[in-house]
């Protein structure tokens, strides 16, 4: 036992001190945060280009009615100027030429021509303006014809945006506000993290075993310790490296999350985001009782309802269980081969269930109670990833316990099998063994 | 006193017989040469002693009782295929290996300081192993093997990778360890060093032990009663008496230093030969030819095939 500790300590300290570990650990949350927050930040940045758009209105419906905003000015031009401008819009001082044909009211189509690409924002802004003018005209016509007083206001008041709240009802009848979106996001993140950790640290185990075999230090070491101790010391040591990395990510994640919580409700930024949202949305939406920023706030506040201690506890369990299961197989592969190139043949049966898990996970986060999600979260080879993706949605206790027990039983069995391959493999040099030979190694007396 | 013994040990791998009823006995404070061609089964026997693998049948004793796993700390093993963690620092690594053998960190540090000073390599302490030459790495490895003062040392080709100066340094260290009471199992293909170091040898070929005994006695047993004589004077070896008793292997006559290489077919002793010669010539030197271990090795292994 003491010797496993020594081995574990060496495996742990040499890896944690590596520059690559420190860089990856610090950089990962920053990259993740950047991926999540940069698009929001860019969206909130205003389009600050001054533009003048020439408008030729053949239908005369809009003459003087396209109001210039502070950045975009509309200038109505007569037909002769339009004909001249049509040919060389690029050389003119106008940014674009908006053409409304005389038969606009039947075609309902306008054209905009420009020398450059028209931003999506501007395009939808123009579209909205024209649409709302038309709607107003039609409304006025209806009001005039029916002659009902205050009809306009009455119709306006029929527009009622609604909100759908999903409530999770517990067995004892208490209910909690839940969010399917949050569940999906967390399920995806945690499932994917297990996948990444199993691969990252599983191959680290394999490389470590191969390093010992290639440098021939293994014979020196196993004259001091049992091969099983060496294998377990390595596997557990590397597991602790993974847990350390995860713990650091949680701490950094909380720090970044805490920072971003303060970041969104900030008033001036809120205003900016609102501006952007308004430009994009239907002008009518302006009257909506709920400003869009609240959605982001709501999303953040909803994370409060997530049972993070349970998720993190389960994550640690399923990470360890999945990792132990797979890393012992990776260790056996590393022991059986002499060179990295030989790894492929033995890697395939290990990587297949991991990749299958990721595919099942994608559908499990959409339908976490489905039978596919259920069965794959029970099978030990796929359960760490699939079950982890289901947990944020809430999983019945019996399923969780069954899945965990199956996983524990399987990895104990797997460690027993792989340790037997390992102790023979590390001393075998030369020819790459066949599957049959690996099978025979199981029966060797230690 | 016997420190280690193996009785009737057999081991089979899949389709290959690695050891067949091999028995050896190693006396305390001696150097035991474990010889044999490549693939004979030496490494398997060494691995059994180190408890890396277990015999299929037969038993192994240490200090007169069955070998147990805690005996690992009493054994030091320098394998033929050896290496160190390339990216780990020399000192740190030696400490680690010492601790794996059961030394406390403090004791390992104390012993290492002594050895590093003795081998004049203290400057290497903080170097990474990959920065050292092969010979330097071998030196570090030798230290790691003997660090925990094991009672039984197993050296498999300890001189490979060493220049003559360092090989001599290691030889002296091995002899010193022996004089301090350590028991050594020594496996090598270098028969000269066997003659120089081993008190006792066992030769394994094709999984079986085919030769066992004290080194001097084995060489003695393989002598062919041949003698090298140089003499002055005229020697008649043509007469029927001489021809019936002796077989002339070579005879050089060049006036001052004549040489005769002869086999005594009669009784094999030197006495009669000397008697037969001194009547005729003045003997300058007279040597019985004792076969080298190299010759013994080749002869025995060839006979066995």
CSV table of C-alpha atoms in Angstrom, one decimal, chain A residues 7 32 37 76 121 196 232 241 266 290 327 356 429:
chain,number,residue,atom,x,y,z
A,7,UNK,CA,4.2,5.5,-7.2
A,32,UNK,CA,-14.5,28.5,-22.8
A,37,UNK,CA,-19.2,35.6,-24.0
A,76,UNK,CA,-35.6,60.6,-51.9
A,121,UNK,CA,-28.9,44.7,-39.5
A,196,UNK,CA,-12.7,14.5,-22.8
A,232,UNK,CA,-2.8,1.1,-9.9
A,241,UNK,CA,-4.2,14.9,-11.9
A,266,UNK,CA,-24.8,46.7,-15.8
A,290,UNK,CA,-40.6,42.2,-21.3
A,327,UNK,CA,-7.7,3.7,-18.3
A,356,UNK,CA,-20.9,5.8,-29.3
A,429,UNK,CA,9.3,-7.3,-26.1
